[in-house]
PDB file of C-alpha atoms in Angstrom:
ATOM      1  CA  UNK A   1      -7.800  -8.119 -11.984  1.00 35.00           C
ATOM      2  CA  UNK A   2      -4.240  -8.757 -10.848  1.00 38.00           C
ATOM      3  CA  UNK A   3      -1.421  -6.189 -11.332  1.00 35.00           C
ATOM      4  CA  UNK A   4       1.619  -6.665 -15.797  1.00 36.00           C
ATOM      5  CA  UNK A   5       2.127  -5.974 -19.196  1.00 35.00           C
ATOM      6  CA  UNK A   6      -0.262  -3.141 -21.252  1.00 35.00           C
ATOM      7  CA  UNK A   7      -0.056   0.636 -19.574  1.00 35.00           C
ATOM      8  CA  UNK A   8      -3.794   2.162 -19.296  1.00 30.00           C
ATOM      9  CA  UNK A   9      -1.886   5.635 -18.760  1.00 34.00           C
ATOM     10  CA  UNK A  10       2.130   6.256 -19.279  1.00 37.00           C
ATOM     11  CA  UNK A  11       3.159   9.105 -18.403  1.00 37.00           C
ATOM     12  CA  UNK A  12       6.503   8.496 -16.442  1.00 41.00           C
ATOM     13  CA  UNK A  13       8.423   9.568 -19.550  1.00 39.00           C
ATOM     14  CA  UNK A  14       9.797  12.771 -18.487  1.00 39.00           C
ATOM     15  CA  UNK A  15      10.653  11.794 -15.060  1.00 41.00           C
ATOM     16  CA  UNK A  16      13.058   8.994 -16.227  1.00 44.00           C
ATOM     17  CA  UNK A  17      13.933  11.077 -18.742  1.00 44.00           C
ATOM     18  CA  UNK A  18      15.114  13.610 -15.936  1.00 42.00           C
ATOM     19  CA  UNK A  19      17.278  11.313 -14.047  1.00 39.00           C
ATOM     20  CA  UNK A  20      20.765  10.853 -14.726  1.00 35.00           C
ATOM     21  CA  UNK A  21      21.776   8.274 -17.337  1.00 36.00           C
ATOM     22  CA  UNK A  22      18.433   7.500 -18.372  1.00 36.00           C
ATOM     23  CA  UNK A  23      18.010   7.257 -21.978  1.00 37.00           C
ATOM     24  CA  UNK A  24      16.094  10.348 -23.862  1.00 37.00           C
ATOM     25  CA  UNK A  25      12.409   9.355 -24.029  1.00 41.00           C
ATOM     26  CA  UNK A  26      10.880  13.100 -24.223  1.00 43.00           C
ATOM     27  CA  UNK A  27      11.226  15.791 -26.540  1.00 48.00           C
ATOM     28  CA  UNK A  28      13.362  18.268 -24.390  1.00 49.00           C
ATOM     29  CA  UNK A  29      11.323  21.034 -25.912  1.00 53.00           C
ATOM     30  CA  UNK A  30       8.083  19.850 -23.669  1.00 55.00           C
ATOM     31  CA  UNK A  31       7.417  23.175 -21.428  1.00 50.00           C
ATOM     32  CA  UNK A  32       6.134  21.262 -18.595  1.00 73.00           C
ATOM     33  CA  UNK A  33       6.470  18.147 -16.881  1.00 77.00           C
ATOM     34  CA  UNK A  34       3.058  16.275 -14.755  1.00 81.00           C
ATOM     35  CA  UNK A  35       3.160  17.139 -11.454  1.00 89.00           C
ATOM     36  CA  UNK A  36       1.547  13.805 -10.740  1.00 95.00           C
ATOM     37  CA  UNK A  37       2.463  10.408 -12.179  1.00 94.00           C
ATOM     38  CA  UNK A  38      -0.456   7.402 -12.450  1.00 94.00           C
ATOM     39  CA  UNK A  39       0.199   4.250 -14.322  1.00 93.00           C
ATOM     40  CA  UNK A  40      -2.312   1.889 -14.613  1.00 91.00           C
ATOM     41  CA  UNK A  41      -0.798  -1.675 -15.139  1.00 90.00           C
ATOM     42  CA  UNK A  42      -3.535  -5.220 -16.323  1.00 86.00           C
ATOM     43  CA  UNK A  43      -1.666  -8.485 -15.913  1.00 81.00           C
ATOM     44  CA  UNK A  44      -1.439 -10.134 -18.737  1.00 81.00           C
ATOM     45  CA  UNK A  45      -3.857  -7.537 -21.222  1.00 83.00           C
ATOM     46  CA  UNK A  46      -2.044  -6.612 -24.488  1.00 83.00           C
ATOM     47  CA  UNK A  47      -3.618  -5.574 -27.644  1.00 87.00           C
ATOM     48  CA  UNK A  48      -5.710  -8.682 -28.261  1.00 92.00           C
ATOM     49  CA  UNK A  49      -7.387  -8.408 -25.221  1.00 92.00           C
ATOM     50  CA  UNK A  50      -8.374  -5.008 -26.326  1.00 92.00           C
ATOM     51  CA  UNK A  51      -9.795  -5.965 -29.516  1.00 94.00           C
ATOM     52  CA  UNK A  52     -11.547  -8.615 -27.483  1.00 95.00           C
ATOM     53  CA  UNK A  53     -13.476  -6.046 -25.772  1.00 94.00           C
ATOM     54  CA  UNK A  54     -13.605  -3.664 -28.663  1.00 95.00           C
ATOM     55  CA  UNK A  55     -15.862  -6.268 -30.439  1.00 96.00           C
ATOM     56  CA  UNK A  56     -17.449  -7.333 -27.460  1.00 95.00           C
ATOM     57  CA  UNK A  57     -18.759  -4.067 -26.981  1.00 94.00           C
ATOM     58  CA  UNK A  58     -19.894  -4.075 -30.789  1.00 95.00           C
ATOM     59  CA  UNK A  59     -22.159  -6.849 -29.795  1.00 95.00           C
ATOM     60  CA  UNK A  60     -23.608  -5.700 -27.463  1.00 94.00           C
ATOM     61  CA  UNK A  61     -24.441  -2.067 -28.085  1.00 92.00           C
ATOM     62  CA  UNK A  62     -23.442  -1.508 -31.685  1.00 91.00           C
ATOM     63  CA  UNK A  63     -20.244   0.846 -30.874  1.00 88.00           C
ATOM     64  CA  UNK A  64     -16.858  -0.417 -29.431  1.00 86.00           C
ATOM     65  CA  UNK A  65     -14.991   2.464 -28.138  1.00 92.00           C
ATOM     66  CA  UNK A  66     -12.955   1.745 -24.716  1.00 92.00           C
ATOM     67  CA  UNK A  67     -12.038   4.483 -22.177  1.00 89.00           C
ATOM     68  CA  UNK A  68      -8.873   3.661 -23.315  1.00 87.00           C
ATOM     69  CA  UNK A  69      -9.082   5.019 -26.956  1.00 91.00           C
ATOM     70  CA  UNK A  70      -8.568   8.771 -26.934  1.00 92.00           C
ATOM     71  CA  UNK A  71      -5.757   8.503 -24.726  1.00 88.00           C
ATOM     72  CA  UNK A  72      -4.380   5.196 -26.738  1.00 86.00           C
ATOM     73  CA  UNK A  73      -1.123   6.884 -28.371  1.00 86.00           C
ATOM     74  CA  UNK A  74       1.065   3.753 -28.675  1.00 83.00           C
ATOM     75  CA  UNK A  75       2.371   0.356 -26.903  1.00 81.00           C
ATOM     76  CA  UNK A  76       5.601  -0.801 -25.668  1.00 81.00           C
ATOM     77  CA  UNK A  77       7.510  -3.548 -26.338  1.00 82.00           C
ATOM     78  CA  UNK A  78       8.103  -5.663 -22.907  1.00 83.00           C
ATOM     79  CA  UNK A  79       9.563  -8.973 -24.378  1.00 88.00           C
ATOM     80  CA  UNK A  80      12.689 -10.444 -22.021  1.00 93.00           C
ATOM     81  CA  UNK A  81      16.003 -10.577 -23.231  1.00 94.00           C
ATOM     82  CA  UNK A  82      16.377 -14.318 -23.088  1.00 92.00           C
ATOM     83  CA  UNK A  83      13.117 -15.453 -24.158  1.00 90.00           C
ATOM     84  CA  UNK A  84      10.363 -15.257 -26.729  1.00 86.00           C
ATOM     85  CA  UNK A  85       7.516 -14.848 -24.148  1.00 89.00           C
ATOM     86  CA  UNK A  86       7.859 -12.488 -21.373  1.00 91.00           C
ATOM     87  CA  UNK A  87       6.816 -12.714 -17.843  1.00 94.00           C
ATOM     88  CA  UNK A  88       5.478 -10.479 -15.288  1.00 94.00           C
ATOM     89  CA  UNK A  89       9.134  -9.747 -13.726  1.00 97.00           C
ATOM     90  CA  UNK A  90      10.894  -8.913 -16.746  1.00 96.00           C
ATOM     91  CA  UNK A  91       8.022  -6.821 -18.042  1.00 94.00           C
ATOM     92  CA  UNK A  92       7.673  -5.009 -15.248  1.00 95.00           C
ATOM     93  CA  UNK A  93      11.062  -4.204 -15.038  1.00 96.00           C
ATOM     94  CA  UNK A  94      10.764  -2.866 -18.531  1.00 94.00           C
ATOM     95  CA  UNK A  95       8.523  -0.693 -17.225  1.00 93.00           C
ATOM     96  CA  UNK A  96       9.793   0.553 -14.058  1.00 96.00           C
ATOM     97  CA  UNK A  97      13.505   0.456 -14.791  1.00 96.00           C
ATOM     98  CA  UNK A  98      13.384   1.043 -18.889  1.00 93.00           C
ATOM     99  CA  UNK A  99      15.738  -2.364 -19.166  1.00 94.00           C
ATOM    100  CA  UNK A 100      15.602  -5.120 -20.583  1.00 94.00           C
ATOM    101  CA  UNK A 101      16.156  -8.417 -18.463  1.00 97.00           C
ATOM    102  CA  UNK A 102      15.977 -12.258 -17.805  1.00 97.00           C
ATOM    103  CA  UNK A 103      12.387 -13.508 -17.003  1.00 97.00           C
ATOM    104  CA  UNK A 104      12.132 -13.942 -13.370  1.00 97.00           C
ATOM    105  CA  UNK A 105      14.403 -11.188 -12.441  1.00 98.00           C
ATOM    106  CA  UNK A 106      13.430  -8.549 -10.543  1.00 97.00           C
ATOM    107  CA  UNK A 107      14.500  -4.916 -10.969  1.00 97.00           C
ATOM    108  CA  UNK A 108      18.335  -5.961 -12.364  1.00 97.00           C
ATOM    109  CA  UNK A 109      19.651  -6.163 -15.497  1.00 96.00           C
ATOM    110  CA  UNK A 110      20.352  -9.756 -17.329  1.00 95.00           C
ATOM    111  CA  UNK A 111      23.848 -10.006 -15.811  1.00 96.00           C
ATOM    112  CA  UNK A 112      22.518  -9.263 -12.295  1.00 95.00           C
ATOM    113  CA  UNK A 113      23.248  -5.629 -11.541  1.00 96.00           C
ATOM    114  CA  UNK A 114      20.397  -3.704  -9.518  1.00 96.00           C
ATOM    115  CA  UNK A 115      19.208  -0.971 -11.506  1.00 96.00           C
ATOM    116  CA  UNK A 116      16.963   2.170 -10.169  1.00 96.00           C
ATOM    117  CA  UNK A 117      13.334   2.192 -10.798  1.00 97.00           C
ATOM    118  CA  UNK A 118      11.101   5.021 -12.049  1.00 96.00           C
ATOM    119  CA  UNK A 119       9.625   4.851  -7.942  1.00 97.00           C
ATOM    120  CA  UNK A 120      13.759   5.312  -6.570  1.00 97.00           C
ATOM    121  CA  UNK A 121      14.005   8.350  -9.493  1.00 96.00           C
ATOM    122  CA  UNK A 122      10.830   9.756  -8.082  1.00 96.00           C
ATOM    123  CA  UNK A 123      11.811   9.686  -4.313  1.00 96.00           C
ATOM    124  CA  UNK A 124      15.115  11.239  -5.156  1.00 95.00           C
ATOM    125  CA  UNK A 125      13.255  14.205  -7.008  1.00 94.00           C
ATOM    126  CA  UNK A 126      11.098  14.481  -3.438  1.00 95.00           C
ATOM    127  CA  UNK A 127       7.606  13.338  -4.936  1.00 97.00           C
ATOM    128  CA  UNK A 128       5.629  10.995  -3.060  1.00 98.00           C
ATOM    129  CA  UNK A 129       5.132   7.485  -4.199  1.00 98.00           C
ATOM    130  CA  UNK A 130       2.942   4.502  -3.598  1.00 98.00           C
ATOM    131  CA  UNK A 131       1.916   1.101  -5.129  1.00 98.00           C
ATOM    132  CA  UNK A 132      -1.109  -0.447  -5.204  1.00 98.00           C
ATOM    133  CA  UNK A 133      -1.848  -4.200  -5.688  1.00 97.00           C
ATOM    134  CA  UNK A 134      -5.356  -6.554  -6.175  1.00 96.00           C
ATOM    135  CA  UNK A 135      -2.049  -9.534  -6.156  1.00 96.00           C
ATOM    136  CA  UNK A 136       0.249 -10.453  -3.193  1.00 97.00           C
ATOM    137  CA  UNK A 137       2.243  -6.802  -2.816  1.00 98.00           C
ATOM    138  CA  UNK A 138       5.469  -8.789  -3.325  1.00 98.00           C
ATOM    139  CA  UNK A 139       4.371 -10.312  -6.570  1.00 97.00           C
ATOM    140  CA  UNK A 140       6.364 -10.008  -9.701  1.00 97.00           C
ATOM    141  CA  UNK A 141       4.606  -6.640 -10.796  1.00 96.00           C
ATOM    142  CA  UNK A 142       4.796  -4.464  -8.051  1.00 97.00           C
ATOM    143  CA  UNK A 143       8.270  -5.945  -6.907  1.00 98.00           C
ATOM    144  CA  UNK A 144       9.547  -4.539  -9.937  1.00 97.00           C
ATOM    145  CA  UNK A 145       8.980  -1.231  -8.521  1.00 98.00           C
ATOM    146  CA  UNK A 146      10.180  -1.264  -5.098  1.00 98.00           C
ATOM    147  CA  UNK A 147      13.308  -4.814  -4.914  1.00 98.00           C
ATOM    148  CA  UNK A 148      16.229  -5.510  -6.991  1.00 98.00           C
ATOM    149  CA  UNK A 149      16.416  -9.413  -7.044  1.00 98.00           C
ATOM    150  CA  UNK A 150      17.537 -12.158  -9.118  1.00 97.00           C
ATOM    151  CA  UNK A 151      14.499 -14.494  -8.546  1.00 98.00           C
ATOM    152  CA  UNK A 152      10.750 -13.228  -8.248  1.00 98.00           C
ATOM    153  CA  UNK A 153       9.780 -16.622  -6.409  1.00 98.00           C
ATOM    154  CA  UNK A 154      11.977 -14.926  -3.592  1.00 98.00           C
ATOM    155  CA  UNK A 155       9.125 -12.762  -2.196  1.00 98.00           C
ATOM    156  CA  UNK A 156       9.985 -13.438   1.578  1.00 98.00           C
ATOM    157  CA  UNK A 157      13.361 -11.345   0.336  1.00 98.00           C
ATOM    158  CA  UNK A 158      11.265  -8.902  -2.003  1.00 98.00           C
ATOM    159  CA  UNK A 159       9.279  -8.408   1.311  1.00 98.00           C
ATOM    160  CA  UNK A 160      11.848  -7.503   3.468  1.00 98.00           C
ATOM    161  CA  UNK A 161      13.320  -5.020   1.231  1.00 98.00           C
ATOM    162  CA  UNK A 162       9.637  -3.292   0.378  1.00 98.00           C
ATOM    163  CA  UNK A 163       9.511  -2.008   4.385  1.00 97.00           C
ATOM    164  CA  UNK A 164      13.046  -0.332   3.825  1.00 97.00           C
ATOM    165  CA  UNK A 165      12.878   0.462   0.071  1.00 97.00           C
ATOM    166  CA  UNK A 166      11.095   4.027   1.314  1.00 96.00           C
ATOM    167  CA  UNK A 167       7.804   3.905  -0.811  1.00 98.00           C
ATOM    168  CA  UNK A 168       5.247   5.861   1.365  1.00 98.00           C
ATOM    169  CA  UNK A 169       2.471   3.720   0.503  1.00 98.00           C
ATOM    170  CA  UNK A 170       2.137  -0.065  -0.290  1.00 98.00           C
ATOM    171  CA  UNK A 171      -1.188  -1.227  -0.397  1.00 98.00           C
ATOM    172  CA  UNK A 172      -1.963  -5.190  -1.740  1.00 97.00           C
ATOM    173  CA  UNK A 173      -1.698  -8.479  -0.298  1.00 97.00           C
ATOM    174  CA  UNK A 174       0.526 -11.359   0.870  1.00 97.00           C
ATOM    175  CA  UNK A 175       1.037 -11.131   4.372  1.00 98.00           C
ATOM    176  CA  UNK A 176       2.275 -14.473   4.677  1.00 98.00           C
ATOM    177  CA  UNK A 177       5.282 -13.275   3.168  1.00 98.00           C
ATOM    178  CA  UNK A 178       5.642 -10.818   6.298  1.00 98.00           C
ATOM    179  CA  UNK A 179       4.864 -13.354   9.182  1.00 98.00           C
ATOM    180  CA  UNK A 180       6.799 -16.570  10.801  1.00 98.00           C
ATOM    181  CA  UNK A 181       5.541 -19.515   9.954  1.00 97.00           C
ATOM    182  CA  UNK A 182       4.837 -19.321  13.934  1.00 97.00           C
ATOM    183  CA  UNK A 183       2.082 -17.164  13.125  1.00 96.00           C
ATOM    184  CA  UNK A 184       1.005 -18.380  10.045  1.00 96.00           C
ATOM    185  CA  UNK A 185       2.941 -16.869   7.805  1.00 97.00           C
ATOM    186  CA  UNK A 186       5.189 -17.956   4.792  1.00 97.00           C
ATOM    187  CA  UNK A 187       8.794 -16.562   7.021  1.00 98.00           C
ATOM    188  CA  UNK A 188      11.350 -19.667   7.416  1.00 97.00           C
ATOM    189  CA  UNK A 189      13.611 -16.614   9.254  1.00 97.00           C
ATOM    190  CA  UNK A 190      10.816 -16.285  11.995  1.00 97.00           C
ATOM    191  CA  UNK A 191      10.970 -12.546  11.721  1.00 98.00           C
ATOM    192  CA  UNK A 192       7.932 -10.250  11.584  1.00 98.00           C
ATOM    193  CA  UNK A 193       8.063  -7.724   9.278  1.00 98.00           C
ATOM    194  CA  UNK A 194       4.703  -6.338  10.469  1.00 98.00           C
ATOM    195  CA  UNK A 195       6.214  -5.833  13.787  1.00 98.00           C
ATOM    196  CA  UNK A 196       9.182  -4.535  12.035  1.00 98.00           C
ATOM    197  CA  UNK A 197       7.662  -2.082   9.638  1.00 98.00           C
ATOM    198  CA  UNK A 198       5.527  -0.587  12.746  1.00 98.00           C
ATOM    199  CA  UNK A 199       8.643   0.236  14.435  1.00 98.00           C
ATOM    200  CA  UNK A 200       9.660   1.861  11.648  1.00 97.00           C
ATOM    201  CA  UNK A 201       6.562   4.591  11.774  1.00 97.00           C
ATOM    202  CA  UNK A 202       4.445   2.236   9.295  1.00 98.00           C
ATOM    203  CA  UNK A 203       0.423   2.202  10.341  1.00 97.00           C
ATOM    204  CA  UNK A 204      -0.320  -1.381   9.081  1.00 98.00           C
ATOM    205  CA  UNK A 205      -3.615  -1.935   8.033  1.00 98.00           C
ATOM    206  CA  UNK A 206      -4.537  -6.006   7.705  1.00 97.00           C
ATOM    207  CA  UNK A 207      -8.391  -5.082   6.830  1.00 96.00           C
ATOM    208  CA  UNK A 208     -10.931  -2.984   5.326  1.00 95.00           C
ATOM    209  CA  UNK A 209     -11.585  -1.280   8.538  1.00 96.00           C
ATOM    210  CA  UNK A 210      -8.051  -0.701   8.926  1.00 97.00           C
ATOM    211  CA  UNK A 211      -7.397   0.766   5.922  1.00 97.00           C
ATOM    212  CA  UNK A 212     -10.211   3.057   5.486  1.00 96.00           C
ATOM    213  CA  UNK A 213      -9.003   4.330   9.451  1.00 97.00           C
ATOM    214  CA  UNK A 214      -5.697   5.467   7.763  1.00 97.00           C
ATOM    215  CA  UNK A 215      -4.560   8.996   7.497  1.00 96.00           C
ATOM    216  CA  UNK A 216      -1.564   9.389   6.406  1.00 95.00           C
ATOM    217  CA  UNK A 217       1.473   7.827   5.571  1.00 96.00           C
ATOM    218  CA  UNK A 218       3.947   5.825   5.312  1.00 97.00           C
ATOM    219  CA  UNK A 219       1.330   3.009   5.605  1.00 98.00           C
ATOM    220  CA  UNK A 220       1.914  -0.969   4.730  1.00 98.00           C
ATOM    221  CA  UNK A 221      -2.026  -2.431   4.422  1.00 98.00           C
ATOM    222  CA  UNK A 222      -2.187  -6.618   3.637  1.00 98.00           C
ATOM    223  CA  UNK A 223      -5.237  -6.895   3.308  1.00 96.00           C
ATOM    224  CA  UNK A 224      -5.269 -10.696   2.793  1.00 96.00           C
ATOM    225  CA  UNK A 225      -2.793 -13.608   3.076  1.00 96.00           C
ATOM    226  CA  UNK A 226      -2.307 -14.645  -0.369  1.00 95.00           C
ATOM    227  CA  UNK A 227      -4.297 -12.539  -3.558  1.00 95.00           C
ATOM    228  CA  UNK A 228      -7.430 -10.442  -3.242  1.00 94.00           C
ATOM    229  CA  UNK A 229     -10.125 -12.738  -4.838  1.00 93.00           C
ATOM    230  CA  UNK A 230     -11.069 -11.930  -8.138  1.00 91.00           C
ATOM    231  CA  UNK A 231     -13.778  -8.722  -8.536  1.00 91.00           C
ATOM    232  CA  UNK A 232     -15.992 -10.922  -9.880  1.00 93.00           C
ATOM    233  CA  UNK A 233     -16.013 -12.907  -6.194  1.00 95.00           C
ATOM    234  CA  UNK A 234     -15.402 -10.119  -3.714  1.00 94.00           C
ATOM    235  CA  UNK A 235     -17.630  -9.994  -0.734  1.00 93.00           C
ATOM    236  CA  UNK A 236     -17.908  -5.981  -0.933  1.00 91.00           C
ATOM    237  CA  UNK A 237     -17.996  -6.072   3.546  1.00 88.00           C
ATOM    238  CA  UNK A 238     -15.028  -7.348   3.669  1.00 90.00           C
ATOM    239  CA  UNK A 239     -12.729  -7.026   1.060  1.00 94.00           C
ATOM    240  CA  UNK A 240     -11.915  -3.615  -0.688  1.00 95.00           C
ATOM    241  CA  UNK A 241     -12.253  -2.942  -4.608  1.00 95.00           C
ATOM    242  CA  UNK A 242      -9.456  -2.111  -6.511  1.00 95.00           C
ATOM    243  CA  UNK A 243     -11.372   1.375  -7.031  1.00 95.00           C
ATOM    244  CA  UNK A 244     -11.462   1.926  -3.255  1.00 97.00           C
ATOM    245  CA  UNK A 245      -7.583   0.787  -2.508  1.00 97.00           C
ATOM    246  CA  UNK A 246      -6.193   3.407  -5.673  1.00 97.00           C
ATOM    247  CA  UNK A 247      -8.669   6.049  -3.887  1.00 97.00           C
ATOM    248  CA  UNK A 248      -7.166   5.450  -0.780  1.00 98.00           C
ATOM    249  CA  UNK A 249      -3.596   5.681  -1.875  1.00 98.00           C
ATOM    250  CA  UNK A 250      -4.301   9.156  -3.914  1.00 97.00           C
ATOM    251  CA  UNK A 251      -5.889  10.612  -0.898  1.00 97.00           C
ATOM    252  CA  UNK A 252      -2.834   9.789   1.410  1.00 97.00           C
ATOM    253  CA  UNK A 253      -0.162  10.788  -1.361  1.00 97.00           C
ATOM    254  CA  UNK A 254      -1.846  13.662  -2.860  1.00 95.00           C
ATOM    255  CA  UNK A 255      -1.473  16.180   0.150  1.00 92.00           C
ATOM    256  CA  UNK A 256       2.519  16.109  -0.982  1.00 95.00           C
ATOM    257  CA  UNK A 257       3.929  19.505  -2.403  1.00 94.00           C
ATOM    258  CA  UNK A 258       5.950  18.080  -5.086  1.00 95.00           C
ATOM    259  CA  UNK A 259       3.694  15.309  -6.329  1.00 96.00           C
ATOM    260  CA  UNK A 260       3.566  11.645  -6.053  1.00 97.00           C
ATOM    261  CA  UNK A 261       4.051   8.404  -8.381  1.00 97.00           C
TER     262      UNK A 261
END
C-alpha cells in the first residue's frame, strides 16, 4: 500500500470548518468537535476497488461486508481542475487544503497561490500533528499536507520545506531526497537535510531499530531510500509495517493536551 484518493475515516470537517475563511462543511449545531483527527488515505482505491473486494469477499466466505461499511457515509469528489483524471497531487490537495487545483501541484491553488492545509489549521489551533507514509515522505500525497509547490516532481524542494513546515512527526521514506549526491542521495545542492533537521531538535530514525528507540517528538524517520516495498514483500526484521509506523506515530502524538492530526 502506498499513501491518495478514497478516505477510510474523514473526520477533519470541523477543524477546517473552524479556521478562518474555510468554507462551511459542518452543521454549526454539532455540540462537540473530535479531540483527535485520523485520516486514512489508499493510493489510487475509489469505489470500484471497493466493490472489488466486496465481491471478493462473497467468494470466498459467502458475505462481503468491509470494515469500511458502517462507517461508509459518503465519498468526495477529488477530480483536478484542468483535467478529466486526477492525480495524487491535486487530490491530495483536495483533501488537505479543500481546493481544487492543477494536477501536479502541490498544496496551491490552479493560479499558483499557496494555500493552508488542514495540518497548518491544526498547528495553529495547538494540536499535534504527524504524517505517516509506506511511499517516499515527499511523495505527492503526503506533500500535500506539509509543502506548497507548483511541481510534485520537485521533492528535493518538498523536502526541504517538510523539516521547517513544523509537523511533529514525519514518518515514510525517501531519504535520497535529504542527502548529497556525495552521500548517495538524490541533493544536486549538496546539503544534508538529515544533518539539518538534527540541528533543529529532530531525532532521525533511518531504521527499524531507530524508530522503535524513539520517544518523543519532533522526529523525521526514512526508513528507506526510495518506497517501502510492497506488504506483500516486506522482510518483517527489517522493514516496519504500515500497522507498526501509524502505532508509532499515535504513541508519540497522543501524549499532547489538545490533540493531534
Amino acid at each position: 500500500m502506498r499513501t491518495a484518493r478514497l478516505p477510510i475515516v474523514l473526520l477533519a470537517a470541523t477543524l477546517l470548518s473552524s479556521c478562518s475563511g474555510a468554507h462551511e462543511v459542518a452543521d454549526s449545531s454539532t455540540p462537540s468537535q473530535p479531540r483527535n483527527i485520523i485520516l486514512f488515505i489508499s493510493d489510487g482505491c475509489g469505489p470500484a476497488s471497493f466493490t472489488l473486494a466486496r465481491d471478493f469477499l462473497r467468494s470466498q466466505h459467502g458475505e462481503g461486508d468491509l470494515a469500511l461499511d458502517p462507517i461508509l457515509v459518503g465519498s468526495v469528489r477529488t477530480y483536478s481542475s484542468d483535467e478529466l483524471i486526477t492525480d495524487s497531487a491535486s487530490s491530495a490537495t483536495a483533501y488537505a487544503c479543500g481546493v481544487k487545483t492543477r494536477n501536479g501541484m502541490i498544496g496551491m491553488t490552479r493560479d499558483s497561490s499557496r494555500v493552508a492545509s488542514i495540518v497548518e489549521a491544526a498547528s495553529l489551533k495547538g494540536m499535534a500533528t504527524g504524517l505517516v507514509a509506506t511511499s517516499r515522505i515527499t511523495h505527492a500525497t503526503p506533500a500535500a499536507f506539509s509543502a506548497h509547490i507548483v511541481n510534485r516532481d520537485l521533492e528535493a524542494d518538498i523536502a526541504a520545506q517538510q523539516i521547517e513546515s513544523g509537523v511533529d512527526v514525519l514518518i515514510g521514506n525517501g531519504r535520497r531526497f535529504f542527502l548529497p549526491e556525495a552521500d548517495g542521495g538524490s541533493r544536486k545542492d549538496g546539503r544534508d537535510l538529515l544533518a539539518a533537521a538534527t540541528a533543529r531538535g529532530f531525532s532521525v530514525a533511518t531504521s527499524i531499530a531507530d524508530l522503535r528507540a524513539v520517544t518523543e517528538h519532533p522526529v523525521l524517520a526514512l526508513l528507506a531510500h526510495d518506497h517501502l516495498p510492497y506488504e506483500i514483500d516486506r522482510d518483517e526484521g527489517h522493514t516496519p509495517s504500515l500497522a507498526e509506523m501509524t502505532k508509532k506515530a499515535l504513541s508519540l502524538l497522543s501524549d499532547d493536551p489538545d490533540g493531534f492530526f
